[in-house]
Structures are given as structure tokens and as C-alpha cells.
């Protein structure tokens, strides 16, 4: 699924391009549905929302951005 910077600017073009919607079932089950007919080979566009953090290919997360602690190396 592609999240484009286009979606940070809510325009009619961005709304028209989006062709996927997320559905949450219960607490932890997500699935995606197309919102219109999609041609073979057409890219799937989804708006992850304004809080989505985009990283460029090869860009690493800084340690302060990692939410889970790494396992302790004690006992080695």
C-alpha cells in the first residue's frame, strides 16, 4: 500500500486517488478493502493518516524512536 505525501494535503485529487480502506475487526485484526474497481497493475493507495511517520529508503530509526526495548544481554 502506498502512502503519499499528497495525502497530507487533503485535496480532491488525493481523495480520488485513494482506492483502499482499512477495516478493523475486534482488537487486532485488520484487513483492507478496495473502495472501487481496481485495474490489474494499478497501485493501491491508502491514507495512513496525519500521524504516520514516513522514512526514506535506507533511513534508520534513531534509538529514541524505537518504542520497544531491546532484549537484555544479561546472562551471556
C-alpha atoms as a printed R data frame, in Angstrom:
   type eleno elety resid chain resno       x       y       z
1  ATOM     1    CA   UNK     A     1   0.000   0.000   0.000
2  ATOM     2    CA   UNK     A     2   1.311   3.418  -0.891
3  ATOM     3    CA   UNK     A     3   1.071   6.371   1.489
4  ATOM     4    CA   UNK     A     4   1.842   9.519  -0.410
5  ATOM     5    CA   UNK     A     5   2.749  12.994   0.864
6  ATOM     6    CA   UNK     A     6  -0.183  14.011  -1.339
7  ATOM     7    CA   UNK     A     7  -2.438  12.802   1.458
8  ATOM     8    CA   UNK     A     8  -1.012  15.320   3.917
9  ATOM     9    CA   UNK     A     9  -2.730  17.974   1.811
10 ATOM    10    CA   UNK     A    10  -6.377  16.903   1.669
11 ATOM    11    CA   UNK     A    11  -7.232  17.714  -1.920
12 ATOM    12    CA   UNK     A    12  -9.921  16.399  -4.232
13 ATOM    13    CA   UNK     A    13  -7.169  14.726  -6.276
14 ATOM    14    CA   UNK     A    14  -5.837  12.895  -3.207
15 ATOM    15    CA   UNK     A    15  -9.320  11.748  -2.242
16 ATOM    16    CA   UNK     A    16  -9.955  10.490  -5.785
17 ATOM    17    CA   UNK     A    17  -6.644   8.598  -5.881
18 ATOM    18    CA   UNK     A    18  -7.270   6.661  -2.658
19 ATOM    19    CA   UNK     A    19  -8.699   3.260  -3.556
20 ATOM    20    CA   UNK     A    20  -8.272   1.250  -0.327
21 ATOM    21    CA   UNK     A    21  -9.954   1.435   3.055
22 ATOM    22    CA   UNK     A    22  -8.972  -0.320   6.302
23 ATOM    23    CA   UNK     A    23 -11.419  -2.369   8.347
24 ATOM    24    CA   UNK     A    24 -10.778  -3.274  11.982
25 ATOM    25    CA   UNK     A    25 -12.471  -6.403  13.312
26 ATOM    26    CA   UNK     A    26 -12.167  -6.899  17.042
27 ATOM    27    CA   UNK     A    27  -8.982  -5.673  18.662
28 ATOM    28    CA   UNK     A    28  -6.146  -6.902  16.496
29 ATOM    29    CA   UNK     A    29  -7.479  -7.984  13.126
30 ATOM    30    CA   UNK     A    30  -7.129  -5.511  10.258
31 ATOM    31    CA   UNK     A    31  -7.878  -6.040   6.637
32 ATOM    32    CA   UNK     A    32  -8.073  -3.815   3.599
33 ATOM    33    CA   UNK     A    33 -10.818  -3.480   1.007
34 ATOM    34    CA   UNK     A    34 -10.743  -1.662  -2.281
35 ATOM    35    CA   UNK     A    35 -13.241   1.180  -2.397
36 ATOM    36    CA   UNK     A    36 -13.704   0.928  -6.163
37 ATOM    37    CA   UNK     A    37 -12.816  -1.404  -9.007
38 ATOM    38    CA   UNK     A    38  -9.024  -1.601  -9.374
39 ATOM    39    CA   UNK     A    39  -7.403  -2.445 -12.699
40 ATOM    40    CA   UNK     A    40  -4.708  -5.140 -12.899
41 ATOM    41    CA   UNK     A    41  -1.357  -3.466 -12.227
42 ATOM    42    CA   UNK     A    42  -2.892  -0.354 -10.633
43 ATOM    43    CA   UNK     A    43  -1.197   0.804  -7.425
44 ATOM    44    CA   UNK     A    44  -3.126   0.629  -4.177
45 ATOM    45    CA   UNK     A    45  -3.331   3.978  -2.361
46 ATOM    46    CA   UNK     A    46  -4.225   4.268   1.315
47 ATOM    47    CA   UNK     A    47  -4.249   7.261   3.654
48 ATOM    48    CA   UNK     A    48  -2.407   6.216   6.829
49 ATOM    49    CA   UNK     A    49  -3.410   9.498   8.451
50 ATOM    50    CA   UNK     A    50  -1.602  12.623   9.610
51 ATOM    51    CA   UNK     A    51   0.316  10.833  12.383
52 ATOM    52    CA   UNK     A    52   2.040   8.387  10.026
53 ATOM    53    CA   UNK     A    53   5.822   8.864  10.055
54 ATOM    54    CA   UNK     A    54   7.389   8.414   6.642
55 ATOM    55    CA   UNK     A    55  11.017   7.310   6.370
56 ATOM    56    CA   UNK     A    56  13.053   7.434   3.191
57 ATOM    57    CA   UNK     A    57  14.553   4.148   1.905
58 ATOM    58    CA   UNK     A    58  17.681   3.362   3.925
59 ATOM    59    CA   UNK     A    59  16.844   5.880   6.644
60 ATOM    60    CA   UNK     A    60  17.318   4.345  10.082
61 ATOM    61    CA   UNK     A    61  15.295   4.952  13.191
62 ATOM    62    CA   UNK     A    62  17.116   6.747  15.969
63 ATOM    63    CA   UNK     A    63  17.164   4.860  19.303
64 ATOM    64    CA   UNK     A    64  14.715   7.403  20.748
65 ATOM    65    CA   UNK     A    65  12.225   6.446  18.036
66 ATOM    66    CA   UNK     A    66  12.235   2.746  18.883
67 ATOM    67    CA   UNK     A    67   9.228   2.047  21.077
68 ATOM    68    CA   UNK     A    68  10.133  -1.438  22.289
69 ATOM    69    CA   UNK     A    69  13.186  -2.109  24.403
70 ATOM    70    CA   UNK     A    70  15.734  -4.496  23.008
71 ATOM    71    CA   UNK     A    71  16.179  -7.771  24.931
72 ATOM    72    CA   UNK     A    72  18.724  -7.579  27.721
73 ATOM    73    CA   UNK     A    73  22.103  -9.191  27.076
74 ATOM    74    CA   UNK     A    74  22.423 -10.238  30.733
75 ATOM    75    CA   UNK     A    75  23.480 -13.821  31.380
76 ATOM    76    CA   UNK     A    76  25.657 -14.145  28.287
